PDB file of C-alpha atoms and ligand atoms in Angstrom:
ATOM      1  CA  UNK A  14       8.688 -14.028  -7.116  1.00  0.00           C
ATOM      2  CA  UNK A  15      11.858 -13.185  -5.527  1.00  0.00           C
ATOM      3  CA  UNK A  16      11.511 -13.630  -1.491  1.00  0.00           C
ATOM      4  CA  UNK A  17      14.597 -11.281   1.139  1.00  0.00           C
ATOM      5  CA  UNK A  18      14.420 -12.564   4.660  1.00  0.00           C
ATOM      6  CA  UNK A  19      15.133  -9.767   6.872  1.00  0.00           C
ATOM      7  CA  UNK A  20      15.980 -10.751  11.075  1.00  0.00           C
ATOM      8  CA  UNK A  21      13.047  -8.525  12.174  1.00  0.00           C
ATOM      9  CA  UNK A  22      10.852  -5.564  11.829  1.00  0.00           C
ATOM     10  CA  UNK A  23      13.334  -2.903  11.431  1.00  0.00           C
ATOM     11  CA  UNK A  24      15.884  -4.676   9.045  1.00  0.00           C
ATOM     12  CA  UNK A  25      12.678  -5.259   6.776  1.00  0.00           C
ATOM     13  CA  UNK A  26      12.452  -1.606   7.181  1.00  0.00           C
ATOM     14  CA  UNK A  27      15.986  -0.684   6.246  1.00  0.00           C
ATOM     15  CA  UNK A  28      15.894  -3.020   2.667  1.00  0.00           C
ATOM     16  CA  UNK A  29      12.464  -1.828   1.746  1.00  0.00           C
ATOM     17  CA  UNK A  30      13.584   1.902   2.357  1.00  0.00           C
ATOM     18  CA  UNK A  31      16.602   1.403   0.146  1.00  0.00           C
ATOM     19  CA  UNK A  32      15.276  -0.773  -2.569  1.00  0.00           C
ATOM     20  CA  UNK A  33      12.844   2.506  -2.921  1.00  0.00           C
ATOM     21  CA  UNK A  34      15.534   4.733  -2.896  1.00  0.00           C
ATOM     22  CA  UNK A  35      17.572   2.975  -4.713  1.00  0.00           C
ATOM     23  CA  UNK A  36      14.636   2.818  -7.522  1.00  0.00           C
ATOM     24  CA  UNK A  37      14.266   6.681  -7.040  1.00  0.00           C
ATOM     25  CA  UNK A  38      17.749   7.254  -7.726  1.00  0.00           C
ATOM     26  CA  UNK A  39      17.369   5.543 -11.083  1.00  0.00           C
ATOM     27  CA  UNK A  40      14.320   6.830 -12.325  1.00  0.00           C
ATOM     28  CA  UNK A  41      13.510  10.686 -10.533  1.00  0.00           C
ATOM     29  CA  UNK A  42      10.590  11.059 -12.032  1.00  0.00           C
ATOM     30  CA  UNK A  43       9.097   7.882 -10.940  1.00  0.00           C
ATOM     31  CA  UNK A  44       5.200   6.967 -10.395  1.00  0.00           C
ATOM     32  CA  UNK A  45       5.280   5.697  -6.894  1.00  0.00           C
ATOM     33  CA  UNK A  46       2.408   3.153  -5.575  1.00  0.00           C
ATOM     34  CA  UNK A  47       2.221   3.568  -1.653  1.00  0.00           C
ATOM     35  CA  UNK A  48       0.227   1.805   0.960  1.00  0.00           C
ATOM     36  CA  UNK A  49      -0.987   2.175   4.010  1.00  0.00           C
ATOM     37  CA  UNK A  50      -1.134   0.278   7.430  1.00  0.00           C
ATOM     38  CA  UNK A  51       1.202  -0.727  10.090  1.00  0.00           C
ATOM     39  CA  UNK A  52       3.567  -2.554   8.112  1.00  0.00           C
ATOM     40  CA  UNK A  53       5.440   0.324   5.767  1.00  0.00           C
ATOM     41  CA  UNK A  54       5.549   3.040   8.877  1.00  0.00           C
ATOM     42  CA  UNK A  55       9.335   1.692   9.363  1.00  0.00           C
ATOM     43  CA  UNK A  56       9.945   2.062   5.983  1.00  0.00           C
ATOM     44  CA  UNK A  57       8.645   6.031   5.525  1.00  0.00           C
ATOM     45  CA  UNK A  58      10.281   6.748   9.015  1.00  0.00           C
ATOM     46  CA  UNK A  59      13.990   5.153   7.465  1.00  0.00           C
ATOM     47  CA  UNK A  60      13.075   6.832   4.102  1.00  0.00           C
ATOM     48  CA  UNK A  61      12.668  10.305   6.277  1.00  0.00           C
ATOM     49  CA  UNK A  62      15.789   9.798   7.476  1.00  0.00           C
ATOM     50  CA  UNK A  63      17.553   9.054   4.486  1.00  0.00           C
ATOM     51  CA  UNK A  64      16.227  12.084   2.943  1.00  0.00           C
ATOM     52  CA  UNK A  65      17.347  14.155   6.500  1.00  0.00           C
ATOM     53  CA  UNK A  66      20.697  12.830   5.780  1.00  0.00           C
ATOM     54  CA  UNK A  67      21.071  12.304   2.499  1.00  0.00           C
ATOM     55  CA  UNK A  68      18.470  14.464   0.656  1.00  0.00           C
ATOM     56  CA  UNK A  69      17.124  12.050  -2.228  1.00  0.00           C
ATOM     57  CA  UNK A  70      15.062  14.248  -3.660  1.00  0.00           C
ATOM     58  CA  UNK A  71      11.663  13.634  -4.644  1.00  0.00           C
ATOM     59  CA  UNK A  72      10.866  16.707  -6.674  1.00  0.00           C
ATOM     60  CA  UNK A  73       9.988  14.732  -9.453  1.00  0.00           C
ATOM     61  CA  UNK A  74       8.184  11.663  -7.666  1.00  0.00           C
ATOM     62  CA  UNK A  75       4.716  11.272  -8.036  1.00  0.00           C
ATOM     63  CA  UNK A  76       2.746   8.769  -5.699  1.00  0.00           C
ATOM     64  CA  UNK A  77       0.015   7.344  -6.082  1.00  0.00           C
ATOM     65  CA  UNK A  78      -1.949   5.649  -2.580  1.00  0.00           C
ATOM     66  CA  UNK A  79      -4.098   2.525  -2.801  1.00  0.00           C
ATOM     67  CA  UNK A  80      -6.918   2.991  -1.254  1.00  0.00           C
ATOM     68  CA  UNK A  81      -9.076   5.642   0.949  1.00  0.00           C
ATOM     69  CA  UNK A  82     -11.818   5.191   3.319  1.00  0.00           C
ATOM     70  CA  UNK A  83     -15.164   6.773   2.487  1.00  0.00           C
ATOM     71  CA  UNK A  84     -16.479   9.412   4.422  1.00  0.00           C
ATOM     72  CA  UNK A  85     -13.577  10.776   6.822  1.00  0.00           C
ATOM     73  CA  UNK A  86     -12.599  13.756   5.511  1.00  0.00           C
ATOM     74  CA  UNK A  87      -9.092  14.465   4.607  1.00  0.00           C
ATOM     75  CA  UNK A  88      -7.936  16.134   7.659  1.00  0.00           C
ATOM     76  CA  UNK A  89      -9.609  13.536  10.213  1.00  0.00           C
ATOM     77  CA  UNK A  90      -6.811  11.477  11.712  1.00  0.00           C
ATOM     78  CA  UNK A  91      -7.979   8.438  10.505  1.00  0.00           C
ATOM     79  CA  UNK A  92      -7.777   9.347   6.790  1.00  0.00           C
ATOM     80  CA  UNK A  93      -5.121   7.779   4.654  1.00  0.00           C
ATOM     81  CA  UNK A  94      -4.650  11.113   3.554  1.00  0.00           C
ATOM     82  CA  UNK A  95      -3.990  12.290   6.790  1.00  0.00           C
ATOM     83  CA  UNK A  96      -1.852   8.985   7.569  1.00  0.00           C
ATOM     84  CA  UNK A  97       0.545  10.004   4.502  1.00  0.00           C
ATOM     85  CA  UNK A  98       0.660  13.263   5.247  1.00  0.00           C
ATOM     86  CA  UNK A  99       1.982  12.720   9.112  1.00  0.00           C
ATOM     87  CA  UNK A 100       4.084   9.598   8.316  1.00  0.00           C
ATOM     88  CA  UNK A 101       5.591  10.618   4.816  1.00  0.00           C
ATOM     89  CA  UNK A 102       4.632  13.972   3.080  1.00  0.00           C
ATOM     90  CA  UNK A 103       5.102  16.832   5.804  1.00  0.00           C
ATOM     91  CA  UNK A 104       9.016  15.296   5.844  1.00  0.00           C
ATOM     92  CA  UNK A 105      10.470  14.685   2.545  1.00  0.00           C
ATOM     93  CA  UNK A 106      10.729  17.537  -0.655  1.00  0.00           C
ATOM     94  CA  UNK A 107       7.250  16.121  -1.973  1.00  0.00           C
ATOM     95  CA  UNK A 108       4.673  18.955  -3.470  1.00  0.00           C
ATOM     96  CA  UNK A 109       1.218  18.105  -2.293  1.00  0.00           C
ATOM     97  CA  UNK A 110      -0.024  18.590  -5.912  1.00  0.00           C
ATOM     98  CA  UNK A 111       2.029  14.802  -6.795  1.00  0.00           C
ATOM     99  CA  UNK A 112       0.529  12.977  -4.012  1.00  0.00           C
ATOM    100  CA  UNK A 113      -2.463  11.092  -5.051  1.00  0.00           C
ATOM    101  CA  UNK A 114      -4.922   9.591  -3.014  1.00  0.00           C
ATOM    102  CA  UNK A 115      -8.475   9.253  -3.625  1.00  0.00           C
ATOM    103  CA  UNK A 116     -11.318  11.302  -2.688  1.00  0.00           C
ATOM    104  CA  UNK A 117     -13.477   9.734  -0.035  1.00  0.00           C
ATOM    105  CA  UNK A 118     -15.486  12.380   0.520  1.00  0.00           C
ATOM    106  CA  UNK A 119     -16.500  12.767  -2.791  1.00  0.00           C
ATOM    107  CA  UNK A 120     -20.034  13.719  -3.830  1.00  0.00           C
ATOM    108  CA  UNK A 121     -19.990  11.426  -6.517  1.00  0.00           C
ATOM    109  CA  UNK A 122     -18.219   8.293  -5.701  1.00  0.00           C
ATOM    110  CA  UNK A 123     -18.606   5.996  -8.420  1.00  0.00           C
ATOM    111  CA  UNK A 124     -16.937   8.923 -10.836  1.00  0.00           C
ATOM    112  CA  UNK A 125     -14.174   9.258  -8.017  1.00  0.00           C
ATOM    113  CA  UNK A 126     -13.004   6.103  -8.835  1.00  0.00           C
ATOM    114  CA  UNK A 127     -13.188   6.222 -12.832  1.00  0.00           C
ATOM    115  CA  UNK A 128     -11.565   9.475 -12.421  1.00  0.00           C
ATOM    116  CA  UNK A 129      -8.512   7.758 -10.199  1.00  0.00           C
ATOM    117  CA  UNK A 130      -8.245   4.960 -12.639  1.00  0.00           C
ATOM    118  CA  UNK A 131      -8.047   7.841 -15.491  1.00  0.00           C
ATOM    119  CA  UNK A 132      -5.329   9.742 -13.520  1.00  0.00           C
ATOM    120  CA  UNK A 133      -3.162   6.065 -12.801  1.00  0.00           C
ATOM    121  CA  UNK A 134      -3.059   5.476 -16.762  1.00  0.00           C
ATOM    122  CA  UNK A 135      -2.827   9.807 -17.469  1.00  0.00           C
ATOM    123  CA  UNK A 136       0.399   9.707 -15.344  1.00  0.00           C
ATOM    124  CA  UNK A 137       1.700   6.491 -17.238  1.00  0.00           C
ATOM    125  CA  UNK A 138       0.926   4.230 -15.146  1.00  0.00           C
ATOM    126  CA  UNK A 139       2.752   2.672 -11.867  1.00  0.00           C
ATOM    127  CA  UNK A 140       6.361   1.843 -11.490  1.00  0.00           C
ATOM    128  CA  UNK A 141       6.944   0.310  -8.298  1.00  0.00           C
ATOM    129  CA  UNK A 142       3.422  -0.067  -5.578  1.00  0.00           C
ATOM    130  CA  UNK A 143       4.337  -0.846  -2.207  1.00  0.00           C
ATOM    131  CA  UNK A 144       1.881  -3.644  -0.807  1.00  0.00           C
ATOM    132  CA  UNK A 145       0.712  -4.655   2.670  1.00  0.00           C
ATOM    133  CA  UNK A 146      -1.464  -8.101   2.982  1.00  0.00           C
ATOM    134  CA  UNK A 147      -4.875  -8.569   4.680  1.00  0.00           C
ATOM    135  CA  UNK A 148      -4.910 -11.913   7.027  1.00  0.00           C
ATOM    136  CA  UNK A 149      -7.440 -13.141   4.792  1.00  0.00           C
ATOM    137  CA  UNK A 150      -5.377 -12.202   1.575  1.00  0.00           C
ATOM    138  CA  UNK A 151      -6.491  -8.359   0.877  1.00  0.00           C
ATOM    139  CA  UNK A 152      -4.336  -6.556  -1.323  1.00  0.00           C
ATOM    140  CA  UNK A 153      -5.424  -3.262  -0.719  1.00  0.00           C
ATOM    141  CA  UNK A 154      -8.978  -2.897   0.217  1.00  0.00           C
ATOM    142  CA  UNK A 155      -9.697  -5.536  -2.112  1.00  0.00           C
ATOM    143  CA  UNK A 156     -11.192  -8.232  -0.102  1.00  0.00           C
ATOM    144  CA  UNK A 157     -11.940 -11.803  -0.102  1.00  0.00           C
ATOM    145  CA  UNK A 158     -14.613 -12.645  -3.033  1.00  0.00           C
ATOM    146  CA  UNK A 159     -13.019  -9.022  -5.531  1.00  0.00           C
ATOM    147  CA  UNK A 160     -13.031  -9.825  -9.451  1.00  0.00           C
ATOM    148  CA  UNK A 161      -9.431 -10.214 -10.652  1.00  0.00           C
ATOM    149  CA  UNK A 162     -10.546  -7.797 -13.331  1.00  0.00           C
ATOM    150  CA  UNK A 163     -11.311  -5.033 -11.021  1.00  0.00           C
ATOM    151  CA  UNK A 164     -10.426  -1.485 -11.499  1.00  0.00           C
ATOM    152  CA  UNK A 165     -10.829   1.065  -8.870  1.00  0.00           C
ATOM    153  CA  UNK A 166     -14.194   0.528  -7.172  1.00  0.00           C
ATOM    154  CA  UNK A 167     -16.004   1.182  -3.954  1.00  0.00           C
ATOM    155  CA  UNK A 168     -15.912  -1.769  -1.656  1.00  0.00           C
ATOM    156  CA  UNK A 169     -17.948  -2.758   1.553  1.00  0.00           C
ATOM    157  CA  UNK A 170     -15.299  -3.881   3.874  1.00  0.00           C
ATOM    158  CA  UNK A 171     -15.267  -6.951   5.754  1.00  0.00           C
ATOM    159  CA  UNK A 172     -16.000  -7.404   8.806  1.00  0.00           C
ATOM    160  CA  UNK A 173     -12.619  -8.962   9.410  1.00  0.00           C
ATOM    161  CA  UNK A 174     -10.670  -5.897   8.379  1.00  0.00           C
ATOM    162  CA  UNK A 175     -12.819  -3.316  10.246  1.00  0.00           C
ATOM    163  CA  UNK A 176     -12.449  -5.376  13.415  1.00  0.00           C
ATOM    164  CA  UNK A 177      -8.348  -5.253  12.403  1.00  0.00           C
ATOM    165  CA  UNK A 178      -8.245  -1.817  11.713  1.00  0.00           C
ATOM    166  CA  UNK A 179     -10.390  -0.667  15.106  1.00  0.00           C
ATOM    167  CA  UNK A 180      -7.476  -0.145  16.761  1.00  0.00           C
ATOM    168  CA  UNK A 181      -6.983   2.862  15.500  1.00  0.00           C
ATOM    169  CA  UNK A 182     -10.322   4.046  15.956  1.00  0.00           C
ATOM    170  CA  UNK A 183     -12.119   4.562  19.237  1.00  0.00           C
ATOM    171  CA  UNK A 184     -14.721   2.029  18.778  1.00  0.00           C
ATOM    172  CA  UNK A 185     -15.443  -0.002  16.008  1.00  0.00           C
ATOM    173  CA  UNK A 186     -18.540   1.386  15.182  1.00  0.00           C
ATOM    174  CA  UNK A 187     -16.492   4.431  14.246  1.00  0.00           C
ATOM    175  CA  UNK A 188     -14.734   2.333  11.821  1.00  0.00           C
ATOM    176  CA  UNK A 189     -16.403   3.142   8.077  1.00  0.00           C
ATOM    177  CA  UNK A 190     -18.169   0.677   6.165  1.00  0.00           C
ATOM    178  CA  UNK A 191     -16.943   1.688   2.968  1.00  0.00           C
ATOM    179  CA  UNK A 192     -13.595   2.474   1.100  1.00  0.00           C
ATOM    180  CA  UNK A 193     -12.222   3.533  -2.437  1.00  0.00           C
ATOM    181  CA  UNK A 194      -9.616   0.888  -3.620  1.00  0.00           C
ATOM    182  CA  UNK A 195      -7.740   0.700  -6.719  1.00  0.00           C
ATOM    183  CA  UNK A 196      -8.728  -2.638  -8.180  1.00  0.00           C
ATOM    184  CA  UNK A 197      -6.875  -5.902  -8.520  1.00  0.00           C
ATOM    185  CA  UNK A 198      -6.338  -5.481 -12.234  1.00  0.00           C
ATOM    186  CA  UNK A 199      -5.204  -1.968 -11.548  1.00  0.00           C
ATOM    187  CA  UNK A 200      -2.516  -3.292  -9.209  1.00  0.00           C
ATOM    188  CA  UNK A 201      -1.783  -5.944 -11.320  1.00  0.00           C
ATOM    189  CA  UNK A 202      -0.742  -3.312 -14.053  1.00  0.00           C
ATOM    190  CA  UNK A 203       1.921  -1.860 -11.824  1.00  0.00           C
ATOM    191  CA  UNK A 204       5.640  -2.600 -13.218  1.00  0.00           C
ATOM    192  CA  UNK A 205       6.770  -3.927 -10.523  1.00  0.00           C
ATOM    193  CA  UNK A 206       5.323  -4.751  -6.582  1.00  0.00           C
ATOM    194  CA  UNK A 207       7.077  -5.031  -3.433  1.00  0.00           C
ATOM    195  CA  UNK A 208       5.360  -6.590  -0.627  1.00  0.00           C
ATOM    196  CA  UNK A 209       5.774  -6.069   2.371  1.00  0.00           C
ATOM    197  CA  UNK A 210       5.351  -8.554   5.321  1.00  0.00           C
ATOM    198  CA  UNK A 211       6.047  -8.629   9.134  1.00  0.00           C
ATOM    199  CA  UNK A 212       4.556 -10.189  12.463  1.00  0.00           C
ATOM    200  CA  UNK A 213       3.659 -13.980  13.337  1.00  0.00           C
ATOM    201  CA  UNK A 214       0.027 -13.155  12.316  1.00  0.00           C
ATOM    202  CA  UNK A 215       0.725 -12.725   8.588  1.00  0.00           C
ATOM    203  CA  UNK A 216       2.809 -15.878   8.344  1.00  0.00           C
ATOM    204  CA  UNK A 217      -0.701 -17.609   6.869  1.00  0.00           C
ATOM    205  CA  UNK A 218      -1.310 -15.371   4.622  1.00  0.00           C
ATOM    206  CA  UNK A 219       2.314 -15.982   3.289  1.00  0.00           C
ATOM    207  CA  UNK A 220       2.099 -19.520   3.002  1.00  0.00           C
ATOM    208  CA  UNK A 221      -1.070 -19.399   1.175  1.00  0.00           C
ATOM    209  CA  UNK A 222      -0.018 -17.102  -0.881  1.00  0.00           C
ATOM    210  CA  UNK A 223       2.680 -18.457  -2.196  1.00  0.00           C
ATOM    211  CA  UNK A 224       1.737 -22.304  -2.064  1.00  0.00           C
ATOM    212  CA  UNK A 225      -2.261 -22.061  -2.097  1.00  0.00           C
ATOM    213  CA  UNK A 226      -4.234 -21.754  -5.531  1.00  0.00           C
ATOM    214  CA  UNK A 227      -5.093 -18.972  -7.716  1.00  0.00           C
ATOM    215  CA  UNK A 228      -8.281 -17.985  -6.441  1.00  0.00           C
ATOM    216  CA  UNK A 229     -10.831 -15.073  -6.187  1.00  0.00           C
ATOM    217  CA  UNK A 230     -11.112 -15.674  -2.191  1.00  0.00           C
ATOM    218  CA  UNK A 231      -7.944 -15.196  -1.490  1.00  0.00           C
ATOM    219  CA  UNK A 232      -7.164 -12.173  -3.587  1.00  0.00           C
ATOM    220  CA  UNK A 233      -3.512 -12.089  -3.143  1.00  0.00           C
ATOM    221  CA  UNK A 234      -3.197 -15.305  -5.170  1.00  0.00           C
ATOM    222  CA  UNK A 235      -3.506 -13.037  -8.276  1.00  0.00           C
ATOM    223  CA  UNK A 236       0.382 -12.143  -7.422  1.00  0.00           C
ATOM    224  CA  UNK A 237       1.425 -15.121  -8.642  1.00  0.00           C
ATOM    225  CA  UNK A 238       0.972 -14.035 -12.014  1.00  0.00           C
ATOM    226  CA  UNK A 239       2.395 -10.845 -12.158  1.00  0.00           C
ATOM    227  CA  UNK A 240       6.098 -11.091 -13.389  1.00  0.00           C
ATOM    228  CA  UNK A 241       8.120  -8.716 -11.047  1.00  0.00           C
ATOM    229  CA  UNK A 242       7.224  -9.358  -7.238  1.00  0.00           C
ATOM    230  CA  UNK A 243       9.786  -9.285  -4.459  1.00  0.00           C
ATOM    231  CA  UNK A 244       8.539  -9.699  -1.460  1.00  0.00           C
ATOM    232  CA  UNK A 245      10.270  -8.431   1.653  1.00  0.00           C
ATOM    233  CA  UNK A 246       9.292  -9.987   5.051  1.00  0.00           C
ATOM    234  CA  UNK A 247      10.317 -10.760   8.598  1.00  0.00           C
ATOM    235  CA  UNK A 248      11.503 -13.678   9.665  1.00  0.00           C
ATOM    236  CA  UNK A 249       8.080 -14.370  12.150  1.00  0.00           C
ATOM    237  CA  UNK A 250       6.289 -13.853   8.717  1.00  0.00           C
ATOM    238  CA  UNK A 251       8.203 -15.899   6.673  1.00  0.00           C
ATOM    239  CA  UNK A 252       8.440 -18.726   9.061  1.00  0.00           C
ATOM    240  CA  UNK A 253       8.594 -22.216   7.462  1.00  0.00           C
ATOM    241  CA  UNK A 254       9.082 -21.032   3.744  1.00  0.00           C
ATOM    242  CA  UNK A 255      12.063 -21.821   1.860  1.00  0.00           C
TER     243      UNK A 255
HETATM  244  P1  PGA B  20      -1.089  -3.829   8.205  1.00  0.00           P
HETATM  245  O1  PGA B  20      -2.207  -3.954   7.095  1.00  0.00           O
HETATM  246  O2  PGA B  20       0.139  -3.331   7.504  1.00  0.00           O
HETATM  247  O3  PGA B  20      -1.632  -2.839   9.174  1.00  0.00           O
HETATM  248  O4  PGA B  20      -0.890  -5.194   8.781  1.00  0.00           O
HETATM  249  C1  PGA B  20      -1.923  -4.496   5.861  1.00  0.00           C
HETATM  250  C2  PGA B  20      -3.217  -4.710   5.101  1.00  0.00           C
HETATM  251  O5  PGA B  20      -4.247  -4.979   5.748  1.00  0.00           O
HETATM  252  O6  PGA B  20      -3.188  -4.632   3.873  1.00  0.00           O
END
């Protein structure tokens, strides 16, 4: 696992928009993994700008999000659909037809998320997913207690991450319940991960991470055994790691 110490939020912005780029330069047609959250909105703002300025084209990139929630529809605000579409999509050369993200609203969820798993492998699989971490070690919505064997599944999500994520909502009650999430073994397939880290409060998760065990309740532990991670963190997150 290869760690880059950045001074603060934005420089951790800055490298994790141009070790993308960088990647998209190499390979144009490239299956790109994206995440949600606070932590990567630096990164898709600097990656905006790069392609305002410098017009890296991603014609021929196809992305492919972790996770959805169930049951807000793809134009409420608090979609992940709608999330990409503000903080990503509407600004760089990307047709909407290579953005993939799955269905929450659909009728049939359990074939939602065989179908999703279908389309990761269909499209060759991932080349580079972009990460966030859960305080208590999610790796997407893949929470405390998920099968390392998992494959895209519905999940029931814990109380700790609705309470997180309620600050975008109104009320936590409006928070769902539910999500689709690509599963730890479907992560796990990815070529290569980047994780991203920043703020005080995911210092913990860090250190366990990287010096707790391998273990199903902290599902970010499963990292360790994937052979091309680089994580790239803030110094409040990375405090007291060498
Ligand atoms: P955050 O979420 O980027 O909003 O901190 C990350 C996560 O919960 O996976």
């Amino acid at each position: 696992m290869r760690i880059i110490e950045a001074n603060n939020y934005q420089e951790m912005s800055n490298l994790a928009a141009e070790y993308i780029i960088k990647k998209i330069h190499h390979t144009p047609q490239m299956n790109l993994g994206l995440a949600t959250g606070s932590t990567p909105l630096g990164t898709y703002s600097e990656m905006i700008e790069d392609y305002e300025k410098n017009r890296t084209s991603y014609a021929h990139v196809r992305t492919i999000n972790l996770d959805e929630y169930v049951g807000l529809e793809t134009n409420h605000p608090n979609s992940y659909k709608y999330f990409m579409k503000e903080n990503l999509f509407d600004h760089i050369n990307i047709a909407e037809g290579h953005t993939h993200i799955p269905n929450g609203t659909a009728s049939n969820i359990e074939k939602e998320c065989q179908a999703y798993e279908d389309l990761i492998k269909n499209q060759g699989g991932i080349d580079l997913q972009i990460l966030g971490i859960g305080n208590n070690g999610h790796i997407g919505f893949n929470e405390p207690g998920t099968s390392f064997e998992s494959k895209t599944h519905k999940v029931k999500l814990a109380e700790s991450t609705r309470i997180a994520n309620a600050r975008f909502f109104n009320s936590i009650q409006e928070v769902p319940t539910h999500a689709i999430t690509m599963g730890i073994s479907t992560i796990l397939k990815s070529k290569e991960i980047l994780l991203l880290v920043s703020r005080e409060e995911k210092n913990e998760a860090v250190k366990q991470l990287l010096n707790g065990p391998k273990n199903e309740n902290f599902p970010a532990s499963v990292l360790n055994t994937h052979q091309n991670v680089t994580i790239i963190g803030d110094k409040k997150a990375l405090a007291g790691i060498t």
